[in-house]
Tab-separated table of C-alpha atoms in Angstrom:
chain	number	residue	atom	x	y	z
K	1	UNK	CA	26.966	-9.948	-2.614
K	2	UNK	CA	26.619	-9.642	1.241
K	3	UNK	CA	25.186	-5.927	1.792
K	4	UNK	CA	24.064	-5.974	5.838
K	5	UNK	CA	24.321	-2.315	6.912
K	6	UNK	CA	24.744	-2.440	10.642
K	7	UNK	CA	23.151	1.555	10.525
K	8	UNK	CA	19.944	0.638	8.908
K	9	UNK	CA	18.587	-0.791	12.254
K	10	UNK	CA	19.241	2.365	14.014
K	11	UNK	CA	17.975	4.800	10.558
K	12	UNK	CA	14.619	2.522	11.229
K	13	UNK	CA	14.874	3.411	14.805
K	14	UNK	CA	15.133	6.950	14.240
K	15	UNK	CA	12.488	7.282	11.611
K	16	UNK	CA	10.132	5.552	14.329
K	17	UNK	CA	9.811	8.006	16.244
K	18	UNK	CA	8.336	10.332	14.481
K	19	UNK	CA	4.152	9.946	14.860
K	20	UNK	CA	5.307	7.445	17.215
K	21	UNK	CA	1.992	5.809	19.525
K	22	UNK	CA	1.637	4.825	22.919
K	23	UNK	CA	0.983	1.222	21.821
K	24	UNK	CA	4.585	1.011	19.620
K	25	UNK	CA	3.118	2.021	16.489
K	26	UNK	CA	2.532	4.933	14.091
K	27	UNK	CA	0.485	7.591	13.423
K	28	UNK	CA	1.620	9.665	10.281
K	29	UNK	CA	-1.493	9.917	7.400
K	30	UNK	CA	-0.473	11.914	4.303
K	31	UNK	CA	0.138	15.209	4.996
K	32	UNK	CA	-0.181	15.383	8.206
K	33	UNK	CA	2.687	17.244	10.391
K	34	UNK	CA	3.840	13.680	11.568
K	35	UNK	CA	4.250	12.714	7.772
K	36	UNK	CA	6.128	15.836	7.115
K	37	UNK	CA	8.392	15.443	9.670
K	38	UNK	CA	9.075	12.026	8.557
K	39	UNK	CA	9.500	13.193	4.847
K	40	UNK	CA	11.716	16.252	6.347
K	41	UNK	CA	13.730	13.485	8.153
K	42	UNK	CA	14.366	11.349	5.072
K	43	UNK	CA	15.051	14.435	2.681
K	44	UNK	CA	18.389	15.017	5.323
K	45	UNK	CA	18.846	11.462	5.292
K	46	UNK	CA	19.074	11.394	1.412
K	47	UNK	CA	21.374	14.912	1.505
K	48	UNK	CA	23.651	12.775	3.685
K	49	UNK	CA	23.972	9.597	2.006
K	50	UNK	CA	25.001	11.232	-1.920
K	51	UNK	CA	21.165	11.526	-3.536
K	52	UNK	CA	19.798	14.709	-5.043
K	53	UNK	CA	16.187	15.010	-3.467
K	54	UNK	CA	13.056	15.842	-5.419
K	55	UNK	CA	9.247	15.994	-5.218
K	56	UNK	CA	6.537	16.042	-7.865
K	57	UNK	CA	3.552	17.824	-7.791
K	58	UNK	CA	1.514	14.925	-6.474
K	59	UNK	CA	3.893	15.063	-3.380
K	60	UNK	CA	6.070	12.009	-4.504
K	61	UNK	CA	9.408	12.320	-2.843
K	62	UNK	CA	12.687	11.293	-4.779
K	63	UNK	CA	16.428	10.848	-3.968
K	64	UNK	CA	18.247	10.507	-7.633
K	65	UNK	CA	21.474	9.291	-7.921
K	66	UNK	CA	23.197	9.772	-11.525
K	67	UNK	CA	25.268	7.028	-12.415
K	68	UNK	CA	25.479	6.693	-16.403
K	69	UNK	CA	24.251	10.253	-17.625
K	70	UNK	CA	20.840	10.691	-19.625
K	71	UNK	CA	20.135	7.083	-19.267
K	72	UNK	CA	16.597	5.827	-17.659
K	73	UNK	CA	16.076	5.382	-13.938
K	74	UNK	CA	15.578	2.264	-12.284
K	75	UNK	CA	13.317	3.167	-9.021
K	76	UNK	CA	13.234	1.355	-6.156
K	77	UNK	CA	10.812	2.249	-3.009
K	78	UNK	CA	7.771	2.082	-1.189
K	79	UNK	CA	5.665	4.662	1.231
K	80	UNK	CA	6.040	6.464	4.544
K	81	UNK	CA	2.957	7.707	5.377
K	82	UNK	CA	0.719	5.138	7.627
K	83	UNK	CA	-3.002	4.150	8.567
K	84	UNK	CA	-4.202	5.652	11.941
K	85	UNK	CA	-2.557	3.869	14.858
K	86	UNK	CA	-0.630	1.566	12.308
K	87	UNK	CA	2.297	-0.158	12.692
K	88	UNK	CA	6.189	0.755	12.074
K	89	UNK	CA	6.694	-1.278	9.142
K	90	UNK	CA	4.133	-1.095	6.715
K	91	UNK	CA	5.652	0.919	3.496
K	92	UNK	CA	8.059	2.585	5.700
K	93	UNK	CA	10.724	-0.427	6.252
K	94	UNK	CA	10.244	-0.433	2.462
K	95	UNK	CA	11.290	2.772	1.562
K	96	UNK	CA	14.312	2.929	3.954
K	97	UNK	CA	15.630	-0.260	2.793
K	98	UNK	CA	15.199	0.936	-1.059
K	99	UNK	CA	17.057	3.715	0.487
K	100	UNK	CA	19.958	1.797	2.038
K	101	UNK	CA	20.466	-0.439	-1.107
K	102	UNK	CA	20.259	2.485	-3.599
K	103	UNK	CA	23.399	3.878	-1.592
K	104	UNK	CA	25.040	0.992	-1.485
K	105	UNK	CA	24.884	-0.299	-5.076
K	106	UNK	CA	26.080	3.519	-5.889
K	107	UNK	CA	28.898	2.927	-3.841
K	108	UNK	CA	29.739	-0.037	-5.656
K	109	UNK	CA	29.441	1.897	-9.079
K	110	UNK	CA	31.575	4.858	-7.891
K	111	UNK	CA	34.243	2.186	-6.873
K	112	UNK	CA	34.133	0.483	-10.579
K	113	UNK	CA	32.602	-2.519	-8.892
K	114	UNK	CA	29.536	-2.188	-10.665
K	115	UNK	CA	28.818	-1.353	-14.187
K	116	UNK	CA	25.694	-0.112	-14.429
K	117	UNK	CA	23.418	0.639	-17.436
K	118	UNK	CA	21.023	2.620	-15.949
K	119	UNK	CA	20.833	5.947	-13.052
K	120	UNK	CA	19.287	5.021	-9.607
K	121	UNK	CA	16.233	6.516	-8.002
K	122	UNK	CA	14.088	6.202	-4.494
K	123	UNK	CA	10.969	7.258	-4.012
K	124	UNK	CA	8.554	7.857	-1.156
K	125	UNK	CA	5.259	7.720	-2.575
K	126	UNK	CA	2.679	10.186	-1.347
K	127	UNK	CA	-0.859	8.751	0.370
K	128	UNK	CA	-0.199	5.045	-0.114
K	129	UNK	CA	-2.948	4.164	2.065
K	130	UNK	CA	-5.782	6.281	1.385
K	131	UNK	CA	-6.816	6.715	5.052
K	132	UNK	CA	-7.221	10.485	4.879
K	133	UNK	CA	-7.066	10.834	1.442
K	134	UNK	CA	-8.866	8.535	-0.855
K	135	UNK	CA	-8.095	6.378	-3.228
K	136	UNK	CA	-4.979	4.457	-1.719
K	137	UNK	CA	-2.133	4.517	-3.762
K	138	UNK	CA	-2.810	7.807	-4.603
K	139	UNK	CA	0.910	9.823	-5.785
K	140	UNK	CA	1.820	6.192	-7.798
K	141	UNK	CA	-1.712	6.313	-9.339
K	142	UNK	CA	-0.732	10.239	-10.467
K	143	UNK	CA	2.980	8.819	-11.826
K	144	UNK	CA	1.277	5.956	-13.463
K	145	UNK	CA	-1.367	8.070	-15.249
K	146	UNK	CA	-3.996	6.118	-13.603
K	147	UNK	CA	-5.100	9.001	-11.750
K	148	UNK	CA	-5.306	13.080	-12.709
K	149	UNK	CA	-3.234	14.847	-10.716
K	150	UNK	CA	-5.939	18.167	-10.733
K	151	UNK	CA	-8.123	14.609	-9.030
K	152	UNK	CA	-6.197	14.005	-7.151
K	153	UNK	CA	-4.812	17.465	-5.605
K	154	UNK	CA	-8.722	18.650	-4.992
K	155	UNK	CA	-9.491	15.208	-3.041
K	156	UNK	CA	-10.782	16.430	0.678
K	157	UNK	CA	-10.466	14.549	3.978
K	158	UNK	CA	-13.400	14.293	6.171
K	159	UNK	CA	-12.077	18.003	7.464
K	160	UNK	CA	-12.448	19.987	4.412
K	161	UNK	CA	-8.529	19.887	4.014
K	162	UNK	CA	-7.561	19.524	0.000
K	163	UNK	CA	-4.467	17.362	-0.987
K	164	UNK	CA	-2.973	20.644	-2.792
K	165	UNK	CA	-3.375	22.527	1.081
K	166	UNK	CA	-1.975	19.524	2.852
K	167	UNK	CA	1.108	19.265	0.415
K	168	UNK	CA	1.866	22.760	0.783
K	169	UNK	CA	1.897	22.655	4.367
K	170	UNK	CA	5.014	20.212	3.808
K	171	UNK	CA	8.732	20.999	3.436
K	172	UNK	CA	9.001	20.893	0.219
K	173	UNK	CA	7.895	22.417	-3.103
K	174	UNK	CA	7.214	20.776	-6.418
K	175	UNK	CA	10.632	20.476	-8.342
K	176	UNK	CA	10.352	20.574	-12.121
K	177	UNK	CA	13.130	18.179	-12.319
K	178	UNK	CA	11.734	15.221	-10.437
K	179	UNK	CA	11.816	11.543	-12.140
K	180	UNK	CA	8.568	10.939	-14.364
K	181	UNK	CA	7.314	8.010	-15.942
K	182	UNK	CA	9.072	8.062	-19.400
K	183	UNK	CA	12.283	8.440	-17.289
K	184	UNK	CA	11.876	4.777	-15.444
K	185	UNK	CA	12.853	1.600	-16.685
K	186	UNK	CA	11.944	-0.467	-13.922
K	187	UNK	CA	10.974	-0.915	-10.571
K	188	UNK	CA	11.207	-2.769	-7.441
K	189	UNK	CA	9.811	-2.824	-3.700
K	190	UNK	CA	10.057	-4.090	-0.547
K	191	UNK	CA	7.283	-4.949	1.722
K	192	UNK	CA	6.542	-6.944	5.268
K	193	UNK	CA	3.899	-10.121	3.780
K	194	UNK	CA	0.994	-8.494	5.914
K	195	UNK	CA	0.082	-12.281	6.464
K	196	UNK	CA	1.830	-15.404	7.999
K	197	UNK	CA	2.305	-17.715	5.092
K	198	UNK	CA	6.109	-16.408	4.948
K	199	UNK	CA	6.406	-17.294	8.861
K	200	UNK	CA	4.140	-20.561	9.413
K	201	UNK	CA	6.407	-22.239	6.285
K	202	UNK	CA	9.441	-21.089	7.671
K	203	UNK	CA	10.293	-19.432	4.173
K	204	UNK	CA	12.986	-16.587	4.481
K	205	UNK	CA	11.443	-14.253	2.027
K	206	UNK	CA	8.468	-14.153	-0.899
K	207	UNK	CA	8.816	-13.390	-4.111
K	208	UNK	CA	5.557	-11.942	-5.731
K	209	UNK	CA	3.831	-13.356	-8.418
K	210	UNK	CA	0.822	-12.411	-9.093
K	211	UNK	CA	-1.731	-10.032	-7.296
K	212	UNK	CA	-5.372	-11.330	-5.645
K	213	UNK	CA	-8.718	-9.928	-7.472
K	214	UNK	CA	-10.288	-6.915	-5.748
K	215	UNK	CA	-13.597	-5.088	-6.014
K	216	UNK	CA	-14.222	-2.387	-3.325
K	217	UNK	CA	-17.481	-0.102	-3.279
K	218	UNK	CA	-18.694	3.107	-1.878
K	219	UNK	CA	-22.190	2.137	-0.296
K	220	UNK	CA	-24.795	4.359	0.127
K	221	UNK	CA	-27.935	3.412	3.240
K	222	UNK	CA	-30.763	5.993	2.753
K	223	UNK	CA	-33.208	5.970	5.373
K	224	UNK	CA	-35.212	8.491	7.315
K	225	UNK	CA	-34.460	10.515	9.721
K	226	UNK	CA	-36.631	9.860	12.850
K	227	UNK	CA	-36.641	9.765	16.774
K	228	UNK	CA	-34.910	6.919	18.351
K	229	UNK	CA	-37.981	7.014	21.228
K	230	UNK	CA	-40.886	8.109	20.058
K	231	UNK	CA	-40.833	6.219	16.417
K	232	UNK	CA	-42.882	3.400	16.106
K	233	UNK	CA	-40.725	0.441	15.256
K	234	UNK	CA	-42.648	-0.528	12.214
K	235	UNK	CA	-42.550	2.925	10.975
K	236	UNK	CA	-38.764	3.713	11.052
K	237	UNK	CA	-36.540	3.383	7.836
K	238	UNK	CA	-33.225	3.341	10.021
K	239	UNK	CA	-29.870	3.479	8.060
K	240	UNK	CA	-27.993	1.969	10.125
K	241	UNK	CA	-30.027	-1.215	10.690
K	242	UNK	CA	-29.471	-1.716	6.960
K	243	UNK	CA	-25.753	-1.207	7.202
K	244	UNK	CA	-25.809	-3.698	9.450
K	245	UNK	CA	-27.502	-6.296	7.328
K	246	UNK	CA	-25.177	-5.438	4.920
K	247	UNK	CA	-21.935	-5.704	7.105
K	248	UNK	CA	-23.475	-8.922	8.431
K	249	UNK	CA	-23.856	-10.200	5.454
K	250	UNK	CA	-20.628	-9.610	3.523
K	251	UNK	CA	-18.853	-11.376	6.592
K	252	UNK	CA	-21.098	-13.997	6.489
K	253	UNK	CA	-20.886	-14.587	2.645
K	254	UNK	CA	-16.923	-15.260	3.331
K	255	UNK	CA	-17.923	-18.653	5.148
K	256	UNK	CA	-19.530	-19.367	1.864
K	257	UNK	CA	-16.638	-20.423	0.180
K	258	UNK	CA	-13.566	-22.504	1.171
K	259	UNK	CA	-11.425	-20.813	3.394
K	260	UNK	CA	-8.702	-18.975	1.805
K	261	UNK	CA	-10.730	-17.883	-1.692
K	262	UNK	CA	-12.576	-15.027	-0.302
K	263	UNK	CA	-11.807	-11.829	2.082
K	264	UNK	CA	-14.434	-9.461	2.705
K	265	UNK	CA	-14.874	-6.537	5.012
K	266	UNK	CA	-16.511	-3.057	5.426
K	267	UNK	CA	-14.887	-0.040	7.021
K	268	UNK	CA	-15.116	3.774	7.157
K	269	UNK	CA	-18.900	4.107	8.056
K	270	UNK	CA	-19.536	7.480	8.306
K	271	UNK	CA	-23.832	7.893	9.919
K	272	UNK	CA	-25.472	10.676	9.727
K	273	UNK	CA	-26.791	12.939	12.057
K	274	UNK	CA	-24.534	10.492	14.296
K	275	UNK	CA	-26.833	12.203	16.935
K	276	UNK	CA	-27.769	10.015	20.188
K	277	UNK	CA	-31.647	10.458	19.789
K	278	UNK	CA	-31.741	10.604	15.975
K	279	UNK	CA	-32.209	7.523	13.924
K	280	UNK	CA	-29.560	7.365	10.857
K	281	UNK	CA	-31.106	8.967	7.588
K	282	UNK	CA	-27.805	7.911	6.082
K	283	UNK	CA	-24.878	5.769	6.088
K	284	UNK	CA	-21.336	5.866	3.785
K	285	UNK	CA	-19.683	2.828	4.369
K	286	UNK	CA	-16.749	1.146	2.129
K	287	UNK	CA	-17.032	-2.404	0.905
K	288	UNK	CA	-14.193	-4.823	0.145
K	289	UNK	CA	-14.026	-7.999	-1.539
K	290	UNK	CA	-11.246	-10.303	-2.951
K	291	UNK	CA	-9.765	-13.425	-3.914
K	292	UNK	CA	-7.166	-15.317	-5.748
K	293	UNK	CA	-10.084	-16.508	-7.824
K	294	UNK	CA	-11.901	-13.597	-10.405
K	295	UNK	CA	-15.039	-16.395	-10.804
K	296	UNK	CA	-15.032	-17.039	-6.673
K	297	UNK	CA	-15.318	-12.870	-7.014
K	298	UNK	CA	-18.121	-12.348	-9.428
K	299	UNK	CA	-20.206	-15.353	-7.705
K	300	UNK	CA	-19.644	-13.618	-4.245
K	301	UNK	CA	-21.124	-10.371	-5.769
K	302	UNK	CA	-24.059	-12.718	-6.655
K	303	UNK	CA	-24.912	-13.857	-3.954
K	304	UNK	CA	-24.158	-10.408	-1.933
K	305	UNK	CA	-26.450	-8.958	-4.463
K	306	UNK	CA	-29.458	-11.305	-3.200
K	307	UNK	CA	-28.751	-10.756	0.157
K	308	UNK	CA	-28.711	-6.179	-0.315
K	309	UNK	CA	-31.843	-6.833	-1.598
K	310	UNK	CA	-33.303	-8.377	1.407
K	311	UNK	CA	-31.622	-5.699	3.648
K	312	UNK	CA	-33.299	-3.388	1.670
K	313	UNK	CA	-36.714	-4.925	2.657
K	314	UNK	CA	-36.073	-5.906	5.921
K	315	UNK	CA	-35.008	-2.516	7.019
K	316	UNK	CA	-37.370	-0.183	4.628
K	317	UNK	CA	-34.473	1.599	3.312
K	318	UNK	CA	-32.463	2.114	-0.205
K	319	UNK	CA	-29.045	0.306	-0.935
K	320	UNK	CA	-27.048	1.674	-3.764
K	321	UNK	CA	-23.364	0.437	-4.561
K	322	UNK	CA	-20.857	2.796	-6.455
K	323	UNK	CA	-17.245	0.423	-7.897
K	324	UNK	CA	-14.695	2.598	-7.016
K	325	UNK	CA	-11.932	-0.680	-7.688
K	326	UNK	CA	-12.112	-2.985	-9.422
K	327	UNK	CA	-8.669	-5.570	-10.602
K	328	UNK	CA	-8.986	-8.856	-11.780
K	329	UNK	CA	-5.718	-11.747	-10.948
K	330	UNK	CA	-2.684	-10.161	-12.412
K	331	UNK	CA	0.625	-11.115	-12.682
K	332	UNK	CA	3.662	-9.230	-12.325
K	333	UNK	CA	6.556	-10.022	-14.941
K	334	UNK	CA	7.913	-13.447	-15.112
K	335	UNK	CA	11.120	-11.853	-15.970
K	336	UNK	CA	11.154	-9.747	-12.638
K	337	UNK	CA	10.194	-12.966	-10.585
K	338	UNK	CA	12.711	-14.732	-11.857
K	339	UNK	CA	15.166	-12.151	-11.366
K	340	UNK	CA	14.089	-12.356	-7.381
K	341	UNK	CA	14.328	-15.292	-7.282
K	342	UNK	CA	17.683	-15.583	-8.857
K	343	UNK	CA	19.018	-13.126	-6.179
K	344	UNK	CA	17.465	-15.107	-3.391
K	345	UNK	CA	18.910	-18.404	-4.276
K	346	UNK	CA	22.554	-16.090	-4.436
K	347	UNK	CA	22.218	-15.223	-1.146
K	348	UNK	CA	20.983	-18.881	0.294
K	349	UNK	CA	17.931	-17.469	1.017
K	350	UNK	CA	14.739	-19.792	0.779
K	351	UNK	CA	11.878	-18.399	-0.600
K	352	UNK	CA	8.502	-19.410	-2.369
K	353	UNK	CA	6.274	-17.511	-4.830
K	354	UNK	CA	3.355	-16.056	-3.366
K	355	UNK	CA	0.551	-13.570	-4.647
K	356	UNK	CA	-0.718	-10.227	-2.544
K	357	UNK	CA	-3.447	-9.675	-0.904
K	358	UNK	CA	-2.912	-6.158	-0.589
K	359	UNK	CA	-2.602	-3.798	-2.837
K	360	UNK	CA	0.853	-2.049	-2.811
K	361	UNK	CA	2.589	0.892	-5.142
K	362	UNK	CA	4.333	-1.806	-7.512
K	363	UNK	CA	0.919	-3.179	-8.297
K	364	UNK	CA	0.839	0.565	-10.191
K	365	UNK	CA	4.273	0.317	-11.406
K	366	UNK	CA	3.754	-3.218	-12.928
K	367	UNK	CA	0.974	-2.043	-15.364
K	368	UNK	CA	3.749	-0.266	-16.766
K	369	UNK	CA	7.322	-0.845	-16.323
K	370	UNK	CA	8.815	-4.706	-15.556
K	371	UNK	CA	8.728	-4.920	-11.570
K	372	UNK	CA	10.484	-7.215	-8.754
K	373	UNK	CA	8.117	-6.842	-6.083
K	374	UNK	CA	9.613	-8.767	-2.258
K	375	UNK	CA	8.288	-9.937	0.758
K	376	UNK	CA	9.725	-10.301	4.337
K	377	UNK	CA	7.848	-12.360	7.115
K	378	UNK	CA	5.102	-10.263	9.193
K	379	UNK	CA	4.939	-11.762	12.888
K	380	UNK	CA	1.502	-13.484	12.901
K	381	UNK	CA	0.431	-11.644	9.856
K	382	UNK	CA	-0.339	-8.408	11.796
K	383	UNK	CA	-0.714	-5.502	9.877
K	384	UNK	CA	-2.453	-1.888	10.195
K	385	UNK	CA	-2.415	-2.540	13.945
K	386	UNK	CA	0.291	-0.811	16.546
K	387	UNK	CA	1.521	-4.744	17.234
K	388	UNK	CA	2.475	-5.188	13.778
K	389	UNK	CA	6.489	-6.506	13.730
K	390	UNK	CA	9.337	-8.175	11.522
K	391	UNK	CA	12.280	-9.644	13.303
K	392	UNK	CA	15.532	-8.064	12.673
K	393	UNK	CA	16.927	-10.803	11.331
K	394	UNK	CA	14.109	-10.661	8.473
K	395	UNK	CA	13.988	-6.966	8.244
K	396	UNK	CA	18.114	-6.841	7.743
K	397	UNK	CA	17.523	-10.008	5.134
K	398	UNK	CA	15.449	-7.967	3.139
K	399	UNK	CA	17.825	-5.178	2.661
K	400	UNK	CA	20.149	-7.574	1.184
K	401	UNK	CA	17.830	-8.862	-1.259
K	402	UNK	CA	16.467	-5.615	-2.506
K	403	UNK	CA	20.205	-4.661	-2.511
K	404	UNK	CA	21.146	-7.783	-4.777
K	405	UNK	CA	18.245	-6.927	-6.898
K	406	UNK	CA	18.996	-3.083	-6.963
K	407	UNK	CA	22.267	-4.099	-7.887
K	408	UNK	CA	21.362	-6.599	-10.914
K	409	UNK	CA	18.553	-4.464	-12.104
K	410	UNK	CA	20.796	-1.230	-12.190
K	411	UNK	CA	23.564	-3.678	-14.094
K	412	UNK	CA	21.001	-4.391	-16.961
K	413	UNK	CA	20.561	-8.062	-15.717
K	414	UNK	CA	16.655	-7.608	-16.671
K	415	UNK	CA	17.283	-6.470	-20.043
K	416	UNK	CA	19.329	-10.088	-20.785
K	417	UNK	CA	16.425	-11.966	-20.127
């Protein structure tokens, strides 16, 4: 059924602005004021368009929608909170288009167009990207028992600030009555590719498969803390200089391999003193490795293994790695795929399977509930940058697909197959 909503473009518009950067981006991590005044913009946006809003205590915002009374939910959604100087699009077009198809397929129900089997449900999900809060996909990791919420409401940002003090700085409370986990049947989300395999193939929109192999790691560099002048240079154990071999080497180790089968990178180095004279006694840094292959992964730690150990001896200092993630090639159900792709080919939309890179909310929700998880193209594959963009044209697609598969999944389609 054709679903374009000529008011979503403005809705995105509007929910732009707030944390909005010089460079056309965003700038709203979890719990900040920026994120609250996005979540306090999309509570009145739910009031207005017929959903009942609640929150859970690990900050997950929900607009319900009762459509067949006690029966399970089916949940559609995605994140609004952002990486620092990210762009517009990432988990935010998500959630607004789960929010504009939820209305719509309710509207069909009310007018006996529909007849659904199961009640109707969006969610924003609290601290997707882990930026000042870590782990990432931290309120669907709660939901999903995958996480404790006490864990997760005592995690601190670099500032000292708590989850449980930056949720109640928000504008709203914990609501008893908010979805949980027994109440959902299934799931689906939108998302922008976060790569250009959608736009260099021309395909209209993915449908998502399967997810790519991860293992990320806290590292630890202990050196000694020394002068940066008056050291002798065979006497100094510096930290960062065996960061660097590390950093150096994980990027290096990616060349290894054919292109495409391995992604690495390190981020979030935190040196200490960080003082201009001082050399580095220690250095926190995050490590990231993946691939569509789990036996390309484990050989990459092989090798990366050897080459820590030579950083260790090169730069007189101790390398330690802590797993903090770890998930191996996993599919998402065949049932839901087909499903997606069954509403793309209704619409005359082309599309292609395709796994993700990324990790994303449904790759939560999949683990335990059947999930339809969608892609729209990303303009050169940009992502977590202020440039990041999806054309119109794509971004209004979308909402009709997610609407089509809102629309079958609250109908019971999924439970025929």
């Amino acid at each position: 059924m054709s679903t374009t909503d000529p008011q979503f473009l403005a809705d995105f518009a509007t929910m732009s602005g707030f944390g909005a950067t010089p460079g056309g981006g965003v700038d709203r991590q979890a719990g900040t004021p920026n994120d609250h005044a996005t979540r306090a913009w999309f509570s009145q946006w739910l009031a207005e368009h017929g959903y009942t809003e609640t929150v859970d205590e690990a900050g997950n915002q929900f607009g319900t929608v009762e459509l067949v009374p006690g029966a399970p939910y089916v949940l559609v959604g995605s994140h609004l909170d952002s990486q620092p100087l990210a762009g517009r699009y990432d988990g935010a077009y998500g959630v607004l288009a789960a929010a504009h198809a939820g209305a719509r397929v309710a509207a069909e129900a009310r007018a006996g167009k529909l007849e659904p089997a199961y009640n109707l449900a969006v969610v924003n999900w609290f601290n997707e990207e882990g930026s000042r809060f870590a782990p990432s996909m931290m309120g669907s990791g709660v939901f999903t028992g995958k996480l404790q919420l006490e864990d997760a409401l005592a995690t601190i940002d670099p500032a000292g600030t708590t989850v449980a003090q930056a949720l109640a700085a928000g504008h709203a409370a914990p609501d008893g009555d908010a979805p949980v986990l027994a109440q959902v049947a299934r799931y689906a989300e939108i998302h922008i590719e976060q790569g250009r395999n959608l736009e260099e193939s021309g395909t209209q929109v993915g449908i998502v498969d399967s997810t790519w192999a991860a293992s990320k790691y806290r590292v630890t560099v202990d050196g000694a803390q020394s002068h940066t002048g008056a050291t002798r240079m065979e006497d100094r154990r510096d930290a960062l200089f065996g960061a660097a071999l590390v950093i150096s080497a994980a990027r290096e180790l990616a060349a290894e391999f054919e292109p495409g089968l391995l992604h690495t990178s390190v981020s979030e180095l935190y040196v200490l003193p960080n003082s201009p004279v001082t050399i580095a006694r220690q250095v926190l840094m995050n490590l990231d490795l993946r691939s569509p292959d789990e036996s390309v992964l484990g050989l990459a730690m092989e090798r990366l293994a050897k080459r820590i150990i030579d950083a260790e001896a090169d730069s007189r200092t101790d390398i330690s790695l802590d797993l903090t993630h770890n998930w191996g090639v996993v599919s998402y159900q065949p049932q839901g795929a087909a499903l997606g792709r069954a509403s793309a080919d209704s619409l005359g939309y082309t599309h292609a399977d395709v796994m993700t890179v990324a990790g994303h909310d449904s790759t939560n929700m999949k683990d335990v509930v059947p999930t339809v998880m969608l892609f729209v193209p990303s303009v050169e594959g940009i992502s977590h940058n202020e440039a990041e963009y999806t054309h119109d044209d794509d971004a209004l697609r979308g909402v009709e697909l997610l609407t089509e598969v809102t629309w079958r999944l609250v109908r019971g389609e999924l439970d025929e197959n």
